[in-house]
């Protein structure tokens, strides 16, 4: 059965997702904020729409764009002083449009930044965001879930890596870095795409899932190896360790029966 999927935000994750779904036989619509971005989508067979949230929704073709079965909202908050109020206003504007559309299901891409660093394993209910971005995301999640017109599943992805976002350059050459003995929480682009598709195909709606690779190598081990692998100066850690968290994907694996394509970030460095 062919489904029509709309993707709000066809960037680093949204564009590969769109291409993957096209290959699987889905009809795919995507949004970008610029005319050039729309043209790039159209060139590879994605029905492109220009959509801006400022925070009001600006899209002259919004009715056509939202004429779909499933909407994937991959629109992270941008850093700004009023992020805790501005981003929820952006999402509220989009929700209002979705409520007036044929969309039946939404996948909202969130982040594990909604969790505090509490020095332990973190599951979906451990919610006390520390950073403004995490607070903004948690408010946005509530906006998407608190309606009766469509159902939303939220995916809280950990740190995104893969392809042109490999970690060797992230901390290369930096000094006096803290938290070297903290475990890292990462997920590869391939797994993000596959998990989104599995939620749609298995029709797992109304849920909230963490999504993070199974292995959590130490920060100093991972980023040192990543820098050396591409010939860069490794970072230097002080040994002063701040708080950390270990993200659990237990519920995701239980409900979806999902096995990670890239379960160990350390193995990606050798790939």
PDB file of C-alpha atoms in Angstrom:
ATOM      1  CA  UNK A   1       0.000   0.000   0.000  1.00  0.00           C
ATOM      2  CA  UNK A   2       1.439   3.351  -1.018  1.00  0.00           C
ATOM      3  CA  UNK A   3       1.380   6.100   1.575  1.00  0.00           C
ATOM      4  CA  UNK A   4       2.016   9.793   1.163  1.00  0.00           C
ATOM      5  CA  UNK A   5       4.522  11.166   3.655  1.00  0.00           C
ATOM      6  CA  UNK A   6       5.295  14.810   4.295  1.00  0.00           C
ATOM      7  CA  UNK A   7       8.621  15.800   5.855  1.00  0.00           C
ATOM      8  CA  UNK A   8       8.979  19.193   7.513  1.00  0.00           C
ATOM      9  CA  UNK A   9      12.670  19.996   7.269  1.00  0.00           C
ATOM     10  CA  UNK A  10      14.600  18.185   4.545  1.00  0.00           C
ATOM     11  CA  UNK A  11      18.113  18.754   5.818  1.00  0.00           C
ATOM     12  CA  UNK A  12      20.830  16.422   7.112  1.00  0.00           C
ATOM     13  CA  UNK A  13      18.298  13.808   8.261  1.00  0.00           C
ATOM     14  CA  UNK A  14      15.153  14.766   6.366  1.00  0.00           C
ATOM     15  CA  UNK A  15      16.677  14.536   2.886  1.00  0.00           C
ATOM     16  CA  UNK A  16      18.123  10.998   3.295  1.00  0.00           C
ATOM     17  CA  UNK A  17      14.817   9.959   4.856  1.00  0.00           C
ATOM     18  CA  UNK A  18      12.919  11.343   1.856  1.00  0.00           C
ATOM     19  CA  UNK A  19      15.212   9.538  -0.586  1.00  0.00           C
ATOM     20  CA  UNK A  20      14.891   6.283   1.357  1.00  0.00           C
ATOM     21  CA  UNK A  21      11.095   6.466   1.411  1.00  0.00           C
ATOM     22  CA  UNK A  22      11.007   7.212  -2.322  1.00  0.00           C
ATOM     23  CA  UNK A  23      13.008   4.057  -2.930  1.00  0.00           C
ATOM     24  CA  UNK A  24      10.512   2.119  -0.799  1.00  0.00           C
ATOM     25  CA  UNK A  25       7.599   3.281  -2.957  1.00  0.00           C
ATOM     26  CA  UNK A  26       6.203   6.088  -0.836  1.00  0.00           C
ATOM     27  CA  UNK A  27       4.968   9.358  -2.281  1.00  0.00           C
ATOM     28  CA  UNK A  28       7.120  11.969  -0.569  1.00  0.00           C
ATOM     29  CA  UNK A  29       6.589  15.681  -0.013  1.00  0.00           C
ATOM     30  CA  UNK A  30       9.234  17.818   1.652  1.00  0.00           C
ATOM     31  CA  UNK A  31       9.688  21.323   2.947  1.00  0.00           C
ATOM     32  CA  UNK A  32      12.639  23.711   2.925  1.00  0.00           C
ATOM     33  CA  UNK A  33      12.839  27.357   3.907  1.00  0.00           C
ATOM     34  CA  UNK A  34      14.357  28.561   0.606  1.00  0.00           C
ATOM     35  CA  UNK A  35      13.458  28.465  -3.086  1.00  0.00           C
ATOM     36  CA  UNK A  36      16.845  26.870  -3.782  1.00  0.00           C
ATOM     37  CA  UNK A  37      16.145  24.119  -1.293  1.00  0.00           C
ATOM     38  CA  UNK A  38      12.792  23.386  -2.894  1.00  0.00           C
ATOM     39  CA  UNK A  39      14.452  23.127  -6.316  1.00  0.00           C
ATOM     40  CA  UNK A  40      17.009  20.658  -4.948  1.00  0.00           C
ATOM     41  CA  UNK A  41      14.200  18.429  -3.692  1.00  0.00           C
ATOM     42  CA  UNK A  42      12.266  18.626  -6.937  1.00  0.00           C
ATOM     43  CA  UNK A  43      15.390  17.580  -8.844  1.00  0.00           C
ATOM     44  CA  UNK A  44      15.391  14.159  -7.163  1.00  0.00           C
ATOM     45  CA  UNK A  45      11.661  13.457  -7.288  1.00  0.00           C
ATOM     46  CA  UNK A  46      10.479  14.947  -3.996  1.00  0.00           C
ATOM     47  CA  UNK A  47       7.458  17.237  -4.200  1.00  0.00           C
ATOM     48  CA  UNK A  48       8.950  20.398  -2.714  1.00  0.00           C
ATOM     49  CA  UNK A  49       7.275  23.151  -0.714  1.00  0.00           C
ATOM     50  CA  UNK A  50       8.700  26.332   0.768  1.00  0.00           C
ATOM     51  CA  UNK A  51       7.701  26.566   4.418  1.00  0.00           C
ATOM     52  CA  UNK A  52       8.869  29.071   7.019  1.00  0.00           C
ATOM     53  CA  UNK A  53       7.938  29.294  10.713  1.00  0.00           C
ATOM     54  CA  UNK A  54       8.740  32.794  11.949  1.00  0.00           C
ATOM     55  CA  UNK A  55       7.032  31.762  14.293  1.00  0.00           C
ATOM     56  CA  UNK A  56       3.817  32.099  12.246  1.00  0.00           C
ATOM     57  CA  UNK A  57       3.506  29.584   9.442  1.00  0.00           C
ATOM     58  CA  UNK A  58       4.311  30.959   6.002  1.00  0.00           C
ATOM     59  CA  UNK A  59       3.597  28.545   3.147  1.00  0.00           C
ATOM     60  CA  UNK A  60       1.459  29.403   0.128  1.00  0.00           C
ATOM     61  CA  UNK A  61       1.004  25.694  -0.703  1.00  0.00           C
ATOM     62  CA  UNK A  62       0.297  24.443   2.811  1.00  0.00           C
ATOM     63  CA  UNK A  63      -2.914  22.645   1.827  1.00  0.00           C
ATOM     64  CA  UNK A  64      -1.123  20.665  -0.874  1.00  0.00           C
ATOM     65  CA  UNK A  65       1.841  19.930   1.387  1.00  0.00           C
ATOM     66  CA  UNK A  66      -0.311  18.628   4.234  1.00  0.00           C
ATOM     67  CA  UNK A  67      -2.441  16.464   1.954  1.00  0.00           C
ATOM     68  CA  UNK A  68      -0.668  13.359   3.216  1.00  0.00           C
ATOM     69  CA  UNK A  69      -1.146  10.386   5.522  1.00  0.00           C
ATOM     70  CA  UNK A  70       1.878  10.820   7.780  1.00  0.00           C
ATOM     71  CA  UNK A  71       3.827  13.963   8.632  1.00  0.00           C
ATOM     72  CA  UNK A  72       7.408  13.774   9.913  1.00  0.00           C
ATOM     73  CA  UNK A  73       8.364  16.949  11.787  1.00  0.00           C
ATOM     74  CA  UNK A  74      12.139  17.217  11.708  1.00  0.00           C
ATOM     75  CA  UNK A  75      12.536  20.857  12.683  1.00  0.00           C
ATOM     76  CA  UNK A  76      14.892  21.322  15.662  1.00  0.00           C
ATOM     77  CA  UNK A  77      14.975  24.530  17.678  1.00  0.00           C
ATOM     78  CA  UNK A  78      17.611  27.105  16.724  1.00  0.00           C
ATOM     79  CA  UNK A  79      19.715  28.822  19.347  1.00  0.00           C
ATOM     80  CA  UNK A  80      18.247  32.159  20.375  1.00  0.00           C
ATOM     81  CA  UNK A  81      17.592  33.996  23.616  1.00  0.00           C
ATOM     82  CA  UNK A  82      13.867  33.279  23.618  1.00  0.00           C
ATOM     83  CA  UNK A  83      14.117  29.655  22.468  1.00  0.00           C
ATOM     84  CA  UNK A  84      11.876  28.387  25.288  1.00  0.00           C
ATOM     85  CA  UNK A  85       8.922  30.432  24.006  1.00  0.00           C
ATOM     86  CA  UNK A  86       9.743  30.908  20.313  1.00  0.00           C
ATOM     87  CA  UNK A  87      10.107  27.240  19.371  1.00  0.00           C
ATOM     88  CA  UNK A  88       6.832  26.161  21.032  1.00  0.00           C
ATOM     89  CA  UNK A  89       5.113  29.009  19.157  1.00  0.00           C
ATOM     90  CA  UNK A  90       6.546  27.667  15.892  1.00  0.00           C
ATOM     91  CA  UNK A  91       5.241  24.198  16.673  1.00  0.00           C
ATOM     92  CA  UNK A  92       1.839  25.514  17.755  1.00  0.00           C
ATOM     93  CA  UNK A  93       1.479  27.276  14.397  1.00  0.00           C
ATOM     94  CA  UNK A  94       2.303  24.068  12.560  1.00  0.00           C
ATOM     95  CA  UNK A  95      -0.020  21.985  14.742  1.00  0.00           C
ATOM     96  CA  UNK A  96      -2.914  24.337  13.948  1.00  0.00           C
ATOM     97  CA  UNK A  97      -2.362  23.753  10.227  1.00  0.00           C
ATOM     98  CA  UNK A  98      -2.097  19.984  10.684  1.00  0.00           C
ATOM     99  CA  UNK A  99      -5.349  19.924  12.654  1.00  0.00           C
ATOM    100  CA  UNK A 100      -7.105  21.370   9.587  1.00  0.00           C
ATOM    101  CA  UNK A 101      -5.512  18.841   7.213  1.00  0.00           C
ATOM    102  CA  UNK A 102      -6.001  15.180   6.246  1.00  0.00           C
ATOM    103  CA  UNK A 103      -2.880  14.118   8.203  1.00  0.00           C
ATOM    104  CA  UNK A 104      -3.685  11.168  10.460  1.00  0.00           C
ATOM    105  CA  UNK A 105      -0.339  10.548  12.143  1.00  0.00           C
ATOM    106  CA  UNK A 106       2.712  12.610  13.073  1.00  0.00           C
ATOM    107  CA  UNK A 107       6.269  11.600  13.926  1.00  0.00           C
ATOM    108  CA  UNK A 108       7.923  14.365  15.914  1.00  0.00           C
ATOM    109  CA  UNK A 109      11.713  14.270  16.001  1.00  0.00           C
ATOM    110  CA  UNK A 110      12.885  15.376  19.423  1.00  0.00           C
ATOM    111  CA  UNK A 111      16.162  14.942  21.302  1.00  0.00           C
ATOM    112  CA  UNK A 112      17.551  13.314  24.425  1.00  0.00           C
ATOM    113  CA  UNK A 113      18.451  16.843  25.552  1.00  0.00           C
ATOM    114  CA  UNK A 114      15.081  16.729  27.341  1.00  0.00           C
ATOM    115  CA  UNK A 115      16.801  14.640  30.024  1.00  0.00           C
ATOM    116  CA  UNK A 116      19.011  15.857  32.865  1.00  0.00           C
ATOM    117  CA  UNK A 117      22.523  14.599  33.529  1.00  0.00           C
ATOM    118  CA  UNK A 118      21.724  12.394  36.514  1.00  0.00           C
ATOM    119  CA  UNK A 119      24.620   9.894  36.467  1.00  0.00           C
ATOM    120  CA  UNK A 120      22.411   6.934  35.639  1.00  0.00           C
ATOM    121  CA  UNK A 121      20.409   5.094  33.007  1.00  0.00           C
ATOM    122  CA  UNK A 122      17.671   7.308  31.578  1.00  0.00           C
ATOM    123  CA  UNK A 123      14.309   6.069  30.334  1.00  0.00           C
ATOM    124  CA  UNK A 124      11.428   7.986  28.818  1.00  0.00           C
ATOM    125  CA  UNK A 125       9.898   9.268  32.051  1.00  0.00           C
ATOM    126  CA  UNK A 126      13.025  10.935  33.520  1.00  0.00           C
ATOM    127  CA  UNK A 127      12.127  14.458  32.441  1.00  0.00           C
ATOM    128  CA  UNK A 128      13.796  17.469  34.027  1.00  0.00           C
ATOM    129  CA  UNK A 129      15.491  19.393  31.189  1.00  0.00           C
ATOM    130  CA  UNK A 130      18.486  21.506  32.167  1.00  0.00           C
ATOM    131  CA  UNK A 131      19.210  23.365  28.930  1.00  0.00           C
ATOM    132  CA  UNK A 132      16.850  25.869  27.235  1.00  0.00           C
ATOM    133  CA  UNK A 133      16.775  23.714  24.084  1.00  0.00           C
ATOM    134  CA  UNK A 134      15.620  20.709  26.098  1.00  0.00           C
ATOM    135  CA  UNK A 135      12.924  22.765  27.808  1.00  0.00           C
ATOM    136  CA  UNK A 136      11.755  24.052  24.416  1.00  0.00           C
ATOM    137  CA  UNK A 137      11.592  20.533  22.988  1.00  0.00           C
ATOM    138  CA  UNK A 138       9.637  19.190  25.931  1.00  0.00           C
ATOM    139  CA  UNK A 139       7.057  21.966  25.548  1.00  0.00           C
ATOM    140  CA  UNK A 140       6.845  21.206  21.827  1.00  0.00           C
ATOM    141  CA  UNK A 141       6.314  17.503  22.484  1.00  0.00           C
ATOM    142  CA  UNK A 142       3.335  18.350  24.678  1.00  0.00           C
ATOM    143  CA  UNK A 143       1.857  20.562  21.974  1.00  0.00           C
ATOM    144  CA  UNK A 144       2.009  17.723  19.450  1.00  0.00           C
ATOM    145  CA  UNK A 145       0.603  15.082  21.782  1.00  0.00           C
ATOM    146  CA  UNK A 146      -2.164  17.174  23.366  1.00  0.00           C
ATOM    147  CA  UNK A 147      -4.744  17.081  20.573  1.00  0.00           C
ATOM    148  CA  UNK A 148      -7.592  14.805  19.516  1.00  0.00           C
ATOM    149  CA  UNK A 149      -7.388  15.164  15.723  1.00  0.00           C
ATOM    150  CA  UNK A 150      -4.277  13.087  14.969  1.00  0.00           C
ATOM    151  CA  UNK A 151      -1.869  10.825  16.837  1.00  0.00           C
ATOM    152  CA  UNK A 152       1.795  11.600  17.425  1.00  0.00           C
ATOM    153  CA  UNK A 153       4.777   9.415  18.158  1.00  0.00           C
ATOM    154  CA  UNK A 154       7.877  11.237  19.403  1.00  0.00           C
ATOM    155  CA  UNK A 155      11.375   9.946  18.727  1.00  0.00           C
ATOM    156  CA  UNK A 156      14.078  11.331  21.009  1.00  0.00           C
ATOM    157  CA  UNK A 157      17.300  10.857  19.083  1.00  0.00           C
ATOM    158  CA  UNK A 158      20.688  11.033  20.768  1.00  0.00           C
ATOM    159  CA  UNK A 159      23.711  12.750  19.222  1.00  0.00           C
ATOM    160  CA  UNK A 160      23.513  12.428  15.440  1.00  0.00           C
ATOM    161  CA  UNK A 161      26.471  11.021  13.535  1.00  0.00           C
ATOM    162  CA  UNK A 162      27.071   9.493  10.116  1.00  0.00           C
ATOM    163  CA  UNK A 163      28.521  10.214   6.680  1.00  0.00           C
ATOM    164  CA  UNK A 164      29.375  13.938   6.537  1.00  0.00           C
ATOM    165  CA  UNK A 165      28.769  14.277  10.282  1.00  0.00           C
ATOM    166  CA  UNK A 166      31.464  11.985  11.613  1.00  0.00           C
ATOM    167  CA  UNK A 167      32.902  12.942  14.990  1.00  0.00           C
ATOM    168  CA  UNK A 168      36.646  13.146  14.293  1.00  0.00           C
ATOM    169  CA  UNK A 169      36.555  16.929  13.877  1.00  0.00           C
ATOM    170  CA  UNK A 170      34.127  17.680  16.714  1.00  0.00           C
ATOM    171  CA  UNK A 171      36.727  18.032  19.474  1.00  0.00           C
ATOM    172  CA  UNK A 172      40.026  17.667  17.596  1.00  0.00           C
ATOM    173  CA  UNK A 173      42.846  19.770  19.056  1.00  0.00           C
ATOM    174  CA  UNK A 174      40.792  21.143  21.939  1.00  0.00           C
ATOM    175  CA  UNK A 175      42.333  21.340  25.416  1.00  0.00           C
ATOM    176  CA  UNK A 176      41.163  21.260  29.009  1.00  0.00           C
ATOM    177  CA  UNK A 177      37.998  19.365  28.181  1.00  0.00           C
ATOM    178  CA  UNK A 178      35.898  18.032  31.030  1.00  0.00           C
ATOM    179  CA  UNK A 179      33.757  14.926  31.226  1.00  0.00           C
ATOM    180  CA  UNK A 180      36.274  12.588  29.598  1.00  0.00           C
ATOM    181  CA  UNK A 181      35.052   9.599  31.603  1.00  0.00           C
ATOM    182  CA  UNK A 182      31.398  10.165  30.747  1.00  0.00           C
ATOM    183  CA  UNK A 183      29.680   7.679  28.405  1.00  0.00           C
ATOM    184  CA  UNK A 184      28.531   9.102  25.064  1.00  0.00           C
ATOM    185  CA  UNK A 185      25.027   8.771  23.603  1.00  0.00           C
ATOM    186  CA  UNK A 186      25.047   8.634  19.805  1.00  0.00           C
ATOM    187  CA  UNK A 187      22.945   7.349  16.917  1.00  0.00           C
ATOM    188  CA  UNK A 188      23.821   6.910  13.241  1.00  0.00           C
ATOM    189  CA  UNK A 189      21.781   8.472  10.447  1.00  0.00           C
ATOM    190  CA  UNK A 190      21.038   4.990   9.045  1.00  0.00           C
ATOM    191  CA  UNK A 191      19.331   3.996  12.291  1.00  0.00           C
ATOM    192  CA  UNK A 192      17.351   7.246  12.458  1.00  0.00           C
ATOM    193  CA  UNK A 193      15.959   6.648   8.972  1.00  0.00           C
ATOM    194  CA  UNK A 194      15.195   2.992   9.646  1.00  0.00           C
ATOM    195  CA  UNK A 195      13.456   3.711  12.960  1.00  0.00           C
ATOM    196  CA  UNK A 196      11.207   6.355  11.400  1.00  0.00           C
ATOM    197  CA  UNK A 197      10.224   3.937   8.656  1.00  0.00           C
ATOM    198  CA  UNK A 198       9.536   1.152  11.179  1.00  0.00           C
ATOM    199  CA  UNK A 199       7.231   3.389  13.219  1.00  0.00           C
ATOM    200  CA  UNK A 200       5.220   4.146  10.077  1.00  0.00           C
ATOM    201  CA  UNK A 201       5.103   0.599   8.733  1.00  0.00           C
ATOM    202  CA  UNK A 202       4.264  -0.968  12.089  1.00  0.00           C
ATOM    203  CA  UNK A 203       1.853   1.889  12.866  1.00  0.00           C
ATOM    204  CA  UNK A 204       3.149   2.466  16.374  1.00  0.00           C
ATOM    205  CA  UNK A 205       1.341   5.661  17.314  1.00  0.00           C
ATOM    206  CA  UNK A 206       0.855   7.669  20.473  1.00  0.00           C
ATOM    207  CA  UNK A 207       4.224   6.673  21.929  1.00  0.00           C
ATOM    208  CA  UNK A 208       7.466   8.337  23.017  1.00  0.00           C
ATOM    209  CA  UNK A 209      10.742   6.506  22.390  1.00  0.00           C
ATOM    210  CA  UNK A 210      14.399   7.116  23.092  1.00  0.00           C
ATOM    211  CA  UNK A 211      16.703   6.147  20.233  1.00  0.00           C
ATOM    212  CA  UNK A 212      20.391   5.654  20.976  1.00  0.00           C
ATOM    213  CA  UNK A 213      23.039   3.122  19.959  1.00  0.00           C
ATOM    214  CA  UNK A 214      23.478   0.203  22.356  1.00  0.00           C
ATOM    215  CA  UNK A 215      27.119   0.890  23.260  1.00  0.00           C
ATOM    216  CA  UNK A 216      28.233   3.958  25.232  1.00  0.00           C
ATOM    217  CA  UNK A 217      32.024   4.315  24.988  1.00  0.00           C
ATOM    218  CA  UNK A 218      33.783   6.859  27.178  1.00  0.00           C
ATOM    219  CA  UNK A 219      33.937  10.351  25.729  1.00  0.00           C
ATOM    220  CA  UNK A 220      37.744  10.534  25.914  1.00  0.00           C
ATOM    221  CA  UNK A 221      38.173   7.147  24.201  1.00  0.00           C
ATOM    222  CA  UNK A 222      35.691   7.836  21.448  1.00  0.00           C
ATOM    223  CA  UNK A 223      36.755  11.347  20.458  1.00  0.00           C
ATOM    224  CA  UNK A 224      40.463  10.620  20.774  1.00  0.00           C
ATOM    225  CA  UNK A 225      40.199   7.631  18.468  1.00  0.00           C
ATOM    226  CA  UNK A 226      37.943   9.533  16.070  1.00  0.00           C
ATOM    227  CA  UNK A 227      40.453  12.388  15.719  1.00  0.00           C
ATOM    228  CA  UNK A 228      43.453  10.108  15.295  1.00  0.00           C
ATOM    229  CA  UNK A 229      41.624   8.040  12.680  1.00  0.00           C
ATOM    230  CA  UNK A 230      41.502  11.032  10.309  1.00  0.00           C
ATOM    231  CA  UNK A 231      44.948  12.356  11.163  1.00  0.00           C
ATOM    232  CA  UNK A 232      43.964  15.220  13.468  1.00  0.00           C
ATOM    233  CA  UNK A 233      45.344  16.226  16.849  1.00  0.00           C
ATOM    234  CA  UNK A 234      43.365  14.421  19.554  1.00  0.00           C
ATOM    235  CA  UNK A 235      41.559  16.381  22.254  1.00  0.00           C
ATOM    236  CA  UNK A 236      42.983  16.623  25.760  1.00  0.00           C
ATOM    237  CA  UNK A 237      40.762  15.916  28.751  1.00  0.00           C
ATOM    238  CA  UNK A 238      41.484  17.223  32.257  1.00  0.00           C
ATOM    239  CA  UNK A 239      40.053  14.334  34.231  1.00  0.00           C
ATOM    240  CA  UNK A 240      37.436  16.575  35.795  1.00  0.00           C
ATOM    241  CA  UNK A 241      34.158  14.798  35.276  1.00  0.00           C
ATOM    242  CA  UNK A 242      30.778  16.464  35.233  1.00  0.00           C
ATOM    243  CA  UNK A 243      27.455  14.684  35.410  1.00  0.00           C
ATOM    244  CA  UNK A 244      26.337  12.379  32.612  1.00  0.00           C
ATOM    245  CA  UNK A 245      23.433  10.236  31.474  1.00  0.00           C
ATOM    246  CA  UNK A 246      23.134   6.894  29.690  1.00  0.00           C
ATOM    247  CA  UNK A 247      20.197   6.807  27.299  1.00  0.00           C
ATOM    248  CA  UNK A 248      18.176   3.584  27.255  1.00  0.00           C
ATOM    249  CA  UNK A 249      16.433   2.455  24.042  1.00  0.00           C
ATOM    250  CA  UNK A 250      14.725  -0.462  25.796  1.00  0.00           C
ATOM    251  CA  UNK A 251      11.174   0.674  24.985  1.00  0.00           C
ATOM    252  CA  UNK A 252      11.975   1.313  21.315  1.00  0.00           C
ATOM    253  CA  UNK A 253      13.475  -2.161  20.918  1.00  0.00           C
ATOM    254  CA  UNK A 254      10.582  -3.739  22.792  1.00  0.00           C
ATOM    255  CA  UNK A 255       7.750  -2.111  20.825  1.00  0.00           C
ATOM    256  CA  UNK A 256       9.385  -2.149  17.377  1.00  0.00           C
ATOM    257  CA  UNK A 257      11.495  -5.283  17.742  1.00  0.00           C
ATOM    258  CA  UNK A 258      14.288  -3.093  16.462  1.00  0.00           C
ATOM    259  CA  UNK A 259      17.934  -4.116  16.140  1.00  0.00           C
ATOM    260  CA  UNK A 260      20.396  -1.298  15.601  1.00  0.00           C
ATOM    261  CA  UNK A 261      22.272  -1.222  12.299  1.00  0.00           C
ATOM    262  CA  UNK A 262      25.180   0.496  14.058  1.00  0.00           C
ATOM    263  CA  UNK A 263      25.026  -0.636  17.715  1.00  0.00           C
ATOM    264  CA  UNK A 264      28.589   0.434  18.641  1.00  0.00           C
ATOM    265  CA  UNK A 265      29.845   3.952  17.771  1.00  0.00           C
ATOM    266  CA  UNK A 266      33.471   2.822  18.217  1.00  0.00           C
ATOM    267  CA  UNK A 267      33.115   0.455  15.282  1.00  0.00           C
ATOM    268  CA  UNK A 268      32.029   3.336  13.057  1.00  0.00           C
ATOM    269  CA  UNK A 269      35.426   4.976  13.496  1.00  0.00           C
ATOM    270  CA  UNK A 270      37.127   1.955  11.925  1.00  0.00           C
ATOM    271  CA  UNK A 271      34.641   1.768   9.044  1.00  0.00           C
TER     272      UNK A 271
END
